[in-house]
mmCIF file of C-alpha atoms in Angstrom:
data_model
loop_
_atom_site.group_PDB
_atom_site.id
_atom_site.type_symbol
_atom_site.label_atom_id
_atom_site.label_comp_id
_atom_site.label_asym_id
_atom_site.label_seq_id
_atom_site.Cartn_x
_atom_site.Cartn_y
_atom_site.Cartn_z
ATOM 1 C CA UNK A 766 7.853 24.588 -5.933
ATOM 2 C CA UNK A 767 11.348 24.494 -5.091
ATOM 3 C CA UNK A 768 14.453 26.033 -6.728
ATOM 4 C CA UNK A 769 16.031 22.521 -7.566
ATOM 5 C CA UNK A 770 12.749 21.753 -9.422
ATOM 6 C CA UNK A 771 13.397 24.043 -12.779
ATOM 7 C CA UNK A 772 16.499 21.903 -13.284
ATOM 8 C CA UNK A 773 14.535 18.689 -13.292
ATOM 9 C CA UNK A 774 12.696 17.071 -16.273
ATOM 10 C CA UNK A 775 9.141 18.448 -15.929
ATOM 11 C CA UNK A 776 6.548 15.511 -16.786
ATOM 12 C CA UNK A 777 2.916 15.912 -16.548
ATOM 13 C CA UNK A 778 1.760 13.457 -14.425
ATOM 14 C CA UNK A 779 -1.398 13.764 -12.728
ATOM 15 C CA UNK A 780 -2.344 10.060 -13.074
ATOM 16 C CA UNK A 781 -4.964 10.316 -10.449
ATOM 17 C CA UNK A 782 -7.266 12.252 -13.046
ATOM 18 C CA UNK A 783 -7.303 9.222 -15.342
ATOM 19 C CA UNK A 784 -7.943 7.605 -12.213
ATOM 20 C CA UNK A 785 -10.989 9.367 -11.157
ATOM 21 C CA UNK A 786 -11.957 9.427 -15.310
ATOM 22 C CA UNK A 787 -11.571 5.783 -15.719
ATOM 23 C CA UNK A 788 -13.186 5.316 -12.359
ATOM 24 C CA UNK A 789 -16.177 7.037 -13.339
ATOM 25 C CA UNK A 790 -17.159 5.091 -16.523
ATOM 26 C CA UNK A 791 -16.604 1.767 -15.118
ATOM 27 C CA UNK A 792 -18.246 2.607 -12.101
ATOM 28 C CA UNK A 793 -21.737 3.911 -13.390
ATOM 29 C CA UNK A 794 -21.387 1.184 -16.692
ATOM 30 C CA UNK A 795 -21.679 -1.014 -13.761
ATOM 31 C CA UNK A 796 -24.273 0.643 -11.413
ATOM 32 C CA UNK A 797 -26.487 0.516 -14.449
ATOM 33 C CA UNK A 798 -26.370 -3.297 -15.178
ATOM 34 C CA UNK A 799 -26.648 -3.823 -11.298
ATOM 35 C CA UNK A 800 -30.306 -2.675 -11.676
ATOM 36 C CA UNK A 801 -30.708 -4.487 -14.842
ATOM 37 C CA UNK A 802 -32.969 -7.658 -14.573
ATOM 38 C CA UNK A 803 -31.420 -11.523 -14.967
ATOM 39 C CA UNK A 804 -33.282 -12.072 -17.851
ATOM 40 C CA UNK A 805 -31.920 -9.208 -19.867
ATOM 41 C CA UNK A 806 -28.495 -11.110 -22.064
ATOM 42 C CA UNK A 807 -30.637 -13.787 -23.164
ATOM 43 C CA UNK A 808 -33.636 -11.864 -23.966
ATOM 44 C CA UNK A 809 -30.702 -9.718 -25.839
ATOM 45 C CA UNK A 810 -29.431 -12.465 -27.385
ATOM 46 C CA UNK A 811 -32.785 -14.022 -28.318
ATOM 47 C CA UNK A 812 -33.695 -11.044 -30.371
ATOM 48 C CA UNK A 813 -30.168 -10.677 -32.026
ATOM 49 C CA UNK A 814 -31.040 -14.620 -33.093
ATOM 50 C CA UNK A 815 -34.816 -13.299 -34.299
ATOM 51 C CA UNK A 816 -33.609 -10.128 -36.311
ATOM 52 C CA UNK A 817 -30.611 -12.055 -37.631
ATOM 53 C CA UNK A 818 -33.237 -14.049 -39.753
ATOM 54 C CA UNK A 819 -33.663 -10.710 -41.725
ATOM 55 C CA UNK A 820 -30.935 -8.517 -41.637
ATOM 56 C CA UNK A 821 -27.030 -9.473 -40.725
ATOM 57 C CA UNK A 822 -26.169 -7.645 -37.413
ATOM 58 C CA UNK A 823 -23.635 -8.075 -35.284
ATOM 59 C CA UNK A 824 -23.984 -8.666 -31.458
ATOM 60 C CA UNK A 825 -23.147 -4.981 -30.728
ATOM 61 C CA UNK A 826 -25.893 -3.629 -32.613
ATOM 62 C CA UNK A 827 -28.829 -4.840 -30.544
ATOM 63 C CA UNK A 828 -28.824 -2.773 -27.036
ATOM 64 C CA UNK A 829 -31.298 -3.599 -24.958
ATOM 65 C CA UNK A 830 -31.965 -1.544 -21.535
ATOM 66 C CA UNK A 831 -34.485 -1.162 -18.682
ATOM 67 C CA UNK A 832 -35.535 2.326 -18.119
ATOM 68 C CA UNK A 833 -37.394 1.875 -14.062
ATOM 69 C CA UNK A 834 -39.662 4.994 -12.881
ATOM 70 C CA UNK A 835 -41.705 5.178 -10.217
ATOM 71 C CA UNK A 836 -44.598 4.392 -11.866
ATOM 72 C CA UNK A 837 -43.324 1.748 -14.313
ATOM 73 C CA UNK A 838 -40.695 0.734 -16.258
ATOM 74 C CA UNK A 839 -39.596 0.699 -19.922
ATOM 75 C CA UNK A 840 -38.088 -1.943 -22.377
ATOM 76 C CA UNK A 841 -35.862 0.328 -24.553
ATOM 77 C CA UNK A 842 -34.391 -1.431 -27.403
ATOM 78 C CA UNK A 843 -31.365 -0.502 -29.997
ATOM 79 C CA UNK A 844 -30.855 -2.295 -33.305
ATOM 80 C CA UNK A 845 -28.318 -0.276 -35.245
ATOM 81 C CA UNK A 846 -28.880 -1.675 -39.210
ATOM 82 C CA UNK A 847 -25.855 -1.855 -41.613
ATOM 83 C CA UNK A 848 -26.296 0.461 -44.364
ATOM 84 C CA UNK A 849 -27.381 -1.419 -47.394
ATOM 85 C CA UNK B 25 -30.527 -4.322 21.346
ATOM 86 C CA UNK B 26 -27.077 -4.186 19.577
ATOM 87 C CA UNK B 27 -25.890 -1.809 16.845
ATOM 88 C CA UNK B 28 -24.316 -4.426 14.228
ATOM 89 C CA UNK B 29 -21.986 -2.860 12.208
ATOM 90 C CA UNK B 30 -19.994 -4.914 9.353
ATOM 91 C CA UNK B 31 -16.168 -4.066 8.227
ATOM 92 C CA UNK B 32 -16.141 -5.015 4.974
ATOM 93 C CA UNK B 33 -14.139 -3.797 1.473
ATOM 94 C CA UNK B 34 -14.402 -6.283 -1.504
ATOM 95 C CA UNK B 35 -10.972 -6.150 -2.345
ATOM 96 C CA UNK B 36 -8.444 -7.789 -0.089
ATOM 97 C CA UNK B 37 -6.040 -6.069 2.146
ATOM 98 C CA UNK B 38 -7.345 -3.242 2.680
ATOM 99 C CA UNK B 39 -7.176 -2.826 5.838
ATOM 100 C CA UNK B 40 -10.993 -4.536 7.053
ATOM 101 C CA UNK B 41 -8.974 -6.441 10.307
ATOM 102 C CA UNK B 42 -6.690 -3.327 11.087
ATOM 103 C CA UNK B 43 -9.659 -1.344 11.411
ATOM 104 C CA UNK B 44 -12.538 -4.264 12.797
ATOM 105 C CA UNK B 45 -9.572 -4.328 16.094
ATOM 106 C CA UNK B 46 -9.412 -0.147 16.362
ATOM 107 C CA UNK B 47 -12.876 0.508 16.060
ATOM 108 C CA UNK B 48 -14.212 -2.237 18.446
ATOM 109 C CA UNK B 49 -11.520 -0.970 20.864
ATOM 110 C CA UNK B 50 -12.598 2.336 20.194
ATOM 111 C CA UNK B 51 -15.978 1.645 21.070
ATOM 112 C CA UNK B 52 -15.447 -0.521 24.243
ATOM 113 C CA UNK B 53 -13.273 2.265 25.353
ATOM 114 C CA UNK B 54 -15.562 4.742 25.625
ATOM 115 C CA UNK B 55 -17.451 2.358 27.711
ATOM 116 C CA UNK B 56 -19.942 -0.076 24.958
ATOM 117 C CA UNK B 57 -19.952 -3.195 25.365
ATOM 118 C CA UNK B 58 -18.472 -4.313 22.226
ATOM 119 C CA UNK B 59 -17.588 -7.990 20.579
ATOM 120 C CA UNK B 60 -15.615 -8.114 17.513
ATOM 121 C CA UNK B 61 -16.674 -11.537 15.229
ATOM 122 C CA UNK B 62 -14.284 -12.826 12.588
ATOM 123 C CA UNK B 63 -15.834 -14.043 9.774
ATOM 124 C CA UNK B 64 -13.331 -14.879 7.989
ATOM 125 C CA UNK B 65 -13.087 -19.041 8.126
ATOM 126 C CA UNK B 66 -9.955 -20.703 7.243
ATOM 127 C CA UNK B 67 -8.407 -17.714 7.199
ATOM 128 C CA UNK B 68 -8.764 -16.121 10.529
ATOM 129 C CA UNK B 69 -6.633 -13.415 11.934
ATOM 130 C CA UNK B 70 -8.227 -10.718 13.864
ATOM 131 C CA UNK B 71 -6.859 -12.975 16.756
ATOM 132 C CA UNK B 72 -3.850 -12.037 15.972
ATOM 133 C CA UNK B 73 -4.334 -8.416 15.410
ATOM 134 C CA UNK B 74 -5.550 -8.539 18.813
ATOM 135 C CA UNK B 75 -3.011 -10.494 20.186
ATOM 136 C CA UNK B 76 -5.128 -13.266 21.746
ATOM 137 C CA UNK B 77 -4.268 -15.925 19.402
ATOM 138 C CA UNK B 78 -3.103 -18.227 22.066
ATOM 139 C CA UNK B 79 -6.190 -17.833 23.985
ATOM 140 C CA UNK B 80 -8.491 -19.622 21.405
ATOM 141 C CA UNK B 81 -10.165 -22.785 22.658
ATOM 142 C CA UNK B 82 -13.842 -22.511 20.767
ATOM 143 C CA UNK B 83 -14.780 -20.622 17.629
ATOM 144 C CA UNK B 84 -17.483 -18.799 16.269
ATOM 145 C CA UNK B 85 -18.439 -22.446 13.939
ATOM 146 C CA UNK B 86 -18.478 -24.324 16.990
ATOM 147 C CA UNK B 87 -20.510 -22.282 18.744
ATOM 148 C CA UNK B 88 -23.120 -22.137 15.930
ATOM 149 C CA UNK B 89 -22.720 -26.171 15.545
ATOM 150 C CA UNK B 90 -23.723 -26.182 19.216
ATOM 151 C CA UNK B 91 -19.982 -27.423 20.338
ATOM 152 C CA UNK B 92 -19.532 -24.918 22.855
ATOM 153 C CA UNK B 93 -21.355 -21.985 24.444
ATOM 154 C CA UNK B 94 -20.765 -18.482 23.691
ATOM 155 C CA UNK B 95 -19.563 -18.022 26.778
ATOM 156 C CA UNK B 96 -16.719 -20.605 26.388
ATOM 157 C CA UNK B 97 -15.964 -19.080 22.780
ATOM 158 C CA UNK B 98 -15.578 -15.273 23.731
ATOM 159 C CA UNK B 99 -12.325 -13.917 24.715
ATOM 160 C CA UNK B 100 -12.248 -10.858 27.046
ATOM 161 C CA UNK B 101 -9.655 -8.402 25.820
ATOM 162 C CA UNK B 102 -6.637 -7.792 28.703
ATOM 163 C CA UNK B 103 -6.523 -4.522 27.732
ATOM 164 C CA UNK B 104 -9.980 -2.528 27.204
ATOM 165 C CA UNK B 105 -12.520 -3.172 29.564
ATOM 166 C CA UNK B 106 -15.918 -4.786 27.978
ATOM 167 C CA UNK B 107 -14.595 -6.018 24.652
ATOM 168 C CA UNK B 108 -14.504 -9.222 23.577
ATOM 169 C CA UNK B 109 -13.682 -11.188 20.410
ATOM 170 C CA UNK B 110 -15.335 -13.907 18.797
ATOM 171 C CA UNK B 111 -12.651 -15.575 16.338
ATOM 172 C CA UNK B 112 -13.466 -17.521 13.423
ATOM 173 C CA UNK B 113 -12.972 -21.311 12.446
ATOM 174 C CA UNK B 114 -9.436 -22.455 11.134
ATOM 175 C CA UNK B 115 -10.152 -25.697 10.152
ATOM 176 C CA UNK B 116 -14.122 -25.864 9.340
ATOM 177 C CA UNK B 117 -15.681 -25.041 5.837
ATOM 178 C CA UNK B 118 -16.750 -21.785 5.109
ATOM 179 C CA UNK B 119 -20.251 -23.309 4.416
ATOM 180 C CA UNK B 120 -20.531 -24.169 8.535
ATOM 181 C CA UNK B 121 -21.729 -20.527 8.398
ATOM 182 C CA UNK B 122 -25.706 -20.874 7.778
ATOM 183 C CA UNK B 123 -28.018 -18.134 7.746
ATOM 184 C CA UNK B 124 -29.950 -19.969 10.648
ATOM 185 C CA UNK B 125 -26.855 -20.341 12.654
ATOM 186 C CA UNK B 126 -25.254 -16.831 12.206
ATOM 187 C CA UNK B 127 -28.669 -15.636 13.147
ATOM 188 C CA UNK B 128 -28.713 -16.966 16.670
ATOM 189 C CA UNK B 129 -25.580 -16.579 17.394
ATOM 190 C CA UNK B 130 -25.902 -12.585 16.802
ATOM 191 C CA UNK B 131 -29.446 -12.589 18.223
ATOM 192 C CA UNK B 132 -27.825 -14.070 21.875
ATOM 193 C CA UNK B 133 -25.119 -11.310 21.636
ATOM 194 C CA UNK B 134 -27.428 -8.449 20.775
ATOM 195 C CA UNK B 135 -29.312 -9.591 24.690
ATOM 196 C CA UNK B 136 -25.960 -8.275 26.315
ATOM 197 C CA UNK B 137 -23.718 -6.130 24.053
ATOM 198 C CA UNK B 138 -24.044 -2.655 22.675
ATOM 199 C CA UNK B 139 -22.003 -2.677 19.916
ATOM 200 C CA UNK B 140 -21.352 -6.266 17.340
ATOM 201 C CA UNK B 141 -18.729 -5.290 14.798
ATOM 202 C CA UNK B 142 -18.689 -7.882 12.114
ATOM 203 C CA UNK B 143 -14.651 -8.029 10.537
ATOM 204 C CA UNK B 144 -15.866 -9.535 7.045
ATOM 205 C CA UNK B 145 -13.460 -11.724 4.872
ATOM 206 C CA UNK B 146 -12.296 -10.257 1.231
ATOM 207 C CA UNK B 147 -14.564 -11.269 -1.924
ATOM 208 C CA UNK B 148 -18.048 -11.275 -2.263
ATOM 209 C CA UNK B 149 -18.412 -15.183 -1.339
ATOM 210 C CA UNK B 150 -20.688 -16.561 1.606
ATOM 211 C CA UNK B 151 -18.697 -15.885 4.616
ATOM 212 C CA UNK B 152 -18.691 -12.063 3.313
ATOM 213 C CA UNK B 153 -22.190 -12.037 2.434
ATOM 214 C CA UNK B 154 -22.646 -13.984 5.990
ATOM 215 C CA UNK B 155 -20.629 -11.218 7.655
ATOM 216 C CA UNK B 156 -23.110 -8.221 6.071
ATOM 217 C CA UNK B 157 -26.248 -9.759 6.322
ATOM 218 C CA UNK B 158 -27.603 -8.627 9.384
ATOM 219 C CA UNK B 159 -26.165 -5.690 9.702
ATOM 220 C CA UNK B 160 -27.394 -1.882 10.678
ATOM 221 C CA UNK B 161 -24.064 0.011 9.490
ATOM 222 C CA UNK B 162 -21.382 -1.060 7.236
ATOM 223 C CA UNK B 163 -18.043 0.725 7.377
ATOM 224 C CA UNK B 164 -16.568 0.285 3.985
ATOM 225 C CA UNK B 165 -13.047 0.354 3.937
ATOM 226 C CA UNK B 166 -11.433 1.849 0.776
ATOM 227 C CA UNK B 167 -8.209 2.265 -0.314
ATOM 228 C CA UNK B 168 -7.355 4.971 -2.596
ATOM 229 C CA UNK B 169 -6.987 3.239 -5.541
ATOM 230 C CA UNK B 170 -9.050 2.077 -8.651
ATOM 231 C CA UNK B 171 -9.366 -1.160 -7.732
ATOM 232 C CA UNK B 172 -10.118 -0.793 -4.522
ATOM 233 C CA UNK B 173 -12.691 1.912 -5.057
ATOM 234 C CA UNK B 174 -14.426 -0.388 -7.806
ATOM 235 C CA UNK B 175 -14.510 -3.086 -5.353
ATOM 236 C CA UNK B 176 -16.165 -0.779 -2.896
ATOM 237 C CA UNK B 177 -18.532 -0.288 -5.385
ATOM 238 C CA UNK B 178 -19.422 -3.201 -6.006
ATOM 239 C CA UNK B 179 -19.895 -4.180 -2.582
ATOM 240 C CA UNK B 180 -22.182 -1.162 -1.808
ATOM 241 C CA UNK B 181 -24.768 -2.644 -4.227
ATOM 242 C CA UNK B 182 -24.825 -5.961 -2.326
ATOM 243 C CA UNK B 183 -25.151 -4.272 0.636
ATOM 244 C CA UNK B 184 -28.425 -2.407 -0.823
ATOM 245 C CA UNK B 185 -29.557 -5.775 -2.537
ATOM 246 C CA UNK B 186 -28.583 -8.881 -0.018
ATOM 247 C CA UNK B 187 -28.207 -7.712 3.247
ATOM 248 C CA UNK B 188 -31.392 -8.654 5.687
ATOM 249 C CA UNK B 189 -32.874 -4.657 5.625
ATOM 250 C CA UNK B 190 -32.877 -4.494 1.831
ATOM 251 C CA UNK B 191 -34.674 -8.269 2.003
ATOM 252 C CA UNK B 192 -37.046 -7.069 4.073
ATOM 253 C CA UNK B 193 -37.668 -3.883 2.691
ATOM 254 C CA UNK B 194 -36.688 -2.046 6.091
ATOM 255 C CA UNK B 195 -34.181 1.392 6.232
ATOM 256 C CA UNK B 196 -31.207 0.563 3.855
ATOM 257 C CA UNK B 197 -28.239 -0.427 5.603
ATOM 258 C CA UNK B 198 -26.260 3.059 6.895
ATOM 259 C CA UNK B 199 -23.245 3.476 4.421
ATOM 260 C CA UNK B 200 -19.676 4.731 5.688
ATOM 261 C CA UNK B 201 -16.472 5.363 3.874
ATOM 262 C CA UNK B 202 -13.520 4.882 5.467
ATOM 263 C CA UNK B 203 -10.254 5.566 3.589
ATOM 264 C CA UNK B 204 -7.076 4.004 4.557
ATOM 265 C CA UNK B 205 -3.742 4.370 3.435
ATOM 266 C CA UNK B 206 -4.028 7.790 2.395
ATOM 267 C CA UNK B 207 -0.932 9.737 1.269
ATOM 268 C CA UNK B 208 -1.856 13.485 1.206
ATOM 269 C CA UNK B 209 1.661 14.123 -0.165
ATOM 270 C CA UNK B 210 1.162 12.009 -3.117
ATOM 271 C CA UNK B 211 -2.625 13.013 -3.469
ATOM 272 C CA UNK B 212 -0.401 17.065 -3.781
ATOM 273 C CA UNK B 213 1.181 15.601 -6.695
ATOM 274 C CA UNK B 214 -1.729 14.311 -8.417
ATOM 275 C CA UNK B 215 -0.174 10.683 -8.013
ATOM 276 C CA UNK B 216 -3.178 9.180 -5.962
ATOM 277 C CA UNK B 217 -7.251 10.056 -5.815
ATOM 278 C CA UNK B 218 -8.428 12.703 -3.653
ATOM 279 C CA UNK B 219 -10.491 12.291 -0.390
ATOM 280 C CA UNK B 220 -12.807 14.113 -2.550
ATOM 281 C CA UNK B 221 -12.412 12.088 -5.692
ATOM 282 C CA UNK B 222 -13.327 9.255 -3.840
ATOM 283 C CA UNK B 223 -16.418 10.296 -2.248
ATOM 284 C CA UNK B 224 -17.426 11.626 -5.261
ATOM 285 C CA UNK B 225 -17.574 8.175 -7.206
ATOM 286 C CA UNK B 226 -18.753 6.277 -4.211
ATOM 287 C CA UNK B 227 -21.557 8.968 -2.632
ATOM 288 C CA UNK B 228 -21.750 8.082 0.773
ATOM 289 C CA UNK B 229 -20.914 10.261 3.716
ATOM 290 C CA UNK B 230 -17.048 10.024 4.878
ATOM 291 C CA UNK B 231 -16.306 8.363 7.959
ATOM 292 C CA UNK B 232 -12.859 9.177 8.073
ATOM 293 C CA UNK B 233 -9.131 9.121 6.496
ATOM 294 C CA UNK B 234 -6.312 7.009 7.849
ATOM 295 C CA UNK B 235 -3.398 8.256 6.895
ATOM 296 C CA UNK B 236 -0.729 5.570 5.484
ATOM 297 C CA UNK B 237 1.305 5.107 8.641
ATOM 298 C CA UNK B 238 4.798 3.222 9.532
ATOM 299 C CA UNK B 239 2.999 2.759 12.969
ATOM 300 C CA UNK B 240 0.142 0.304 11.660
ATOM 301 C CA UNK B 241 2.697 -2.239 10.561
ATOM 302 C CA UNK B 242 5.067 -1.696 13.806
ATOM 303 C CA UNK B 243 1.061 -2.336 15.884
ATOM 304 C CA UNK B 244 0.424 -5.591 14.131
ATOM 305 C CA UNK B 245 3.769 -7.177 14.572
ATOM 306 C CA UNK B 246 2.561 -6.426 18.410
ATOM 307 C CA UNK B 247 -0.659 -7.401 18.206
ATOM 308 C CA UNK B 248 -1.848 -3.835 19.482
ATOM 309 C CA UNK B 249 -4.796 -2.002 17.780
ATOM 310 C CA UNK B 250 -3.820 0.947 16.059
ATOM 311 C CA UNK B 251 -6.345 3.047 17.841
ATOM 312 C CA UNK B 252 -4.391 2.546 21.234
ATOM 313 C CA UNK B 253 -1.061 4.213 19.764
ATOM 314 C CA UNK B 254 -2.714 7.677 20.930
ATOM 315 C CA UNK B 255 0.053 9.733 20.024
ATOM 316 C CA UNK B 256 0.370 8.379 16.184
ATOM 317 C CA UNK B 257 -1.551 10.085 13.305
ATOM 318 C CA UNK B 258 -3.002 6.724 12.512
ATOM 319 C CA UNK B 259 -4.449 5.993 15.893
ATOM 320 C CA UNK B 260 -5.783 9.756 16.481
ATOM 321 C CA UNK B 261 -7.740 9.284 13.148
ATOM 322 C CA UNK B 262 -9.251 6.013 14.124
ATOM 323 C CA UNK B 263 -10.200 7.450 17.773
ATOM 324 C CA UNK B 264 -11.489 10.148 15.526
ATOM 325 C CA UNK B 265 -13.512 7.833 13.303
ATOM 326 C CA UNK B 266 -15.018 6.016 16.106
ATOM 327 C CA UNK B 267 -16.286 9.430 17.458
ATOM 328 C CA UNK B 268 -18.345 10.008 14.572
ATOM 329 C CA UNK B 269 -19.760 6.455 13.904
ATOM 330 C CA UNK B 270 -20.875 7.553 17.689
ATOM 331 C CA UNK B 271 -22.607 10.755 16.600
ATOM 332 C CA UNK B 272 -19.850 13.441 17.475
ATOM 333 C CA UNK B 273 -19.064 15.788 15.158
ATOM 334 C CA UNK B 274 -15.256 16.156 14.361
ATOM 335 C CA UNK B 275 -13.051 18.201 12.042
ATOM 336 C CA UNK B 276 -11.408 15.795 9.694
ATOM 337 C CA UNK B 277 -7.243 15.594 10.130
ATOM 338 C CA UNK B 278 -4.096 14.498 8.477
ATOM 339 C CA UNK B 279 -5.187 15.389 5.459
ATOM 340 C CA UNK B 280 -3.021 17.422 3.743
ATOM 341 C CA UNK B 281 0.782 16.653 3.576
ATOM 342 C CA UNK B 282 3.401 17.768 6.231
ATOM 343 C CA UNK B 283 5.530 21.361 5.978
ATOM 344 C CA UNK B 284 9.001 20.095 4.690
ATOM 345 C CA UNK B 285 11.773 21.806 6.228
ATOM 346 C CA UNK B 286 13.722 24.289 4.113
ATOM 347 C CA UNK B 287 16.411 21.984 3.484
ATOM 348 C CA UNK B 288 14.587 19.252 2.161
ATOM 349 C CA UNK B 289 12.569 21.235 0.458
ATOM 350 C CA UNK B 290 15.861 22.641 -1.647
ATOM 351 C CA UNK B 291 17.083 18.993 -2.413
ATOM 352 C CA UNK B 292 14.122 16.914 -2.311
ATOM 353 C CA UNK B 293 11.218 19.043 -3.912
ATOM 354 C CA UNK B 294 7.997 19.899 -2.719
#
């Protein structure tokens, strides 16, 4: 650091850390819907339209994902319910 | 048979034709046959880059619509021995690149050249999917910046979903990164991502880092590849880059920012 810099305004900022954080999220939100199959938002929105018969959810309660191993692969579904 | 390796980015101006000219250049330097295909229709300008825009007649398109022979298309660079470029359409549709034709036209190339470096267009529309297709390698050129990197990304998973390998269920395409426009001063004061930063997010192997360079711009305006301005940081990297896509093992340079002097160190900070 140089001697001129202690009379300067000293700001923190390091914006290539929110870089890399933002980076990160958006990045592997993405790799995961990449492996997703097509089907997957209507078959999301198909059983938001079923369980909306019953109970009043909205469209970020159901969360629907495909879980692929080697051997096979898993429908894992999320309905958060409103507390009644 | 050829090695075909694509250019290609995603995002737009990040260097893809800068570094399609300097590694082609590079390669038919050290003595591979090498041709350098635009794919970009309607927007073609590796021509330019390598200063043999006057010297069109045919184009890639009317060499696939069976309007002239390879042979009449290719131009034979006046400065490197054995490389040649293949420019792209400025008038057709971007559609006038089938599968079918693309195909033979790479297949005929791959009979006589080592080396087909494919200098994709920005986006992830047909001509870019066109210009990865067939290839072995793809060289992705990143900038280091988020939208850039996210672009990169993105195009990594077409390259392991749409190109021919993945199709056919043959070795994934080889992944490189290549990062232009790299300021290690500003990367020292946490004002741009890291070489490391950015490898981390992407994971794939590093090809190389081009530092941001007065000389590219002053090279373009000249139609010169970068890679043959030996003395420049810029060039020295790409000469570097090209060594390792061949194999070679080399330290990685310009990497962290240049010693100030003690003056401007005093006034300007470090």
């Amino acid at each position: 650091m140089s001697f001129l810099d202690y009379f300067r305004s000293k700001k923190s900022n390091n914006t290539a850390n929110v870089a890399k954080e933002r980076l990160q999220i958006i990045v592997a939100h993405e790799r995961g819907q990449r492996e997703q199959p097509d089907y997957l938002p209507q078959l999301q929105q198909e059983l938001l339209a079923v369980i909306r018969k019953y109970v009043q959810i909205s469209d970020d309660m159901v969360q629907v994902e495909v879980d692929r191993n080697d051997s096979c692969s898993v429908l894992e579904l999320n309905v958060t319910l409103p507390e009644s | 048979m050829a090695r075909i390796i694509v250019v290609t980015s995603g995002k737009g101006g990040v260097g893809k034709t800068t570094t399609s000219a300097s590694i082609s250049t590079g390669l038919a330097k050290r003595g591979h046959k090498t041709v350098v295909i635009d794919f970009d229709v309607g927007l073609r300008n590796l021509d330019l880059i390598m200063n043999c825009e006057r010297r069109v007649v045919y184009d890639f398109v009317n060499v696939i619509q069976g309007e002239a022979s390879l042979n009449q298309a290719l131009i034979r660079d006046k400065r490197v021995q054995s490389l040649y470029i293949l420019p792209a359409s400025q008038t057709r549709e971007k559609e006038a690149l089938t599968r079918e034709g693309v195909e033979k036209v790479i297949n005929e190339l791959s009979e006589t050249f080592d080396y087909i470096v494919c200098d994709s267009p920005a986006g992830i529309e047909h001509g870019a999917l066109m210009a990865l297709y067939y290839a072995d390698e793809a060289v992705v050129v990143t900038n280091p910046e988020v939208s850039s990197v996210r672009d990169s990304d993105r195009i990594l998973g077409i390259l392991q979903s749409k190109s021919r390998r993945a199709e056919m269920g043959q070795d994934p395409v080889k992944e490189h990164l290549l990062l232009t426009r790299y300021n290690p001063s500003r990367v020292e004061k946490g004002e741009m991502l890291s070489v490391g930063d950015v490898e981390e997010i992407l994971a794939i192997p590093l090809l190389g880092v081009i530092p941001e360079s007065q000389i590219v711009l002053n090279a373009s305006n000249q139609g010169l590849p970068v890679i043959l301005e030996e003395n420049s940081d810029a060039g020295q990297a790409y000469d570097d880059a090209v060594a390792r896509l061949l194999g070679e093992e080399r330290e990685h340079r310009f990497m962290s920012a240049q010693k100030k002097g003690f003056l401007s160190r005093m006034f300007k900070g470090g």
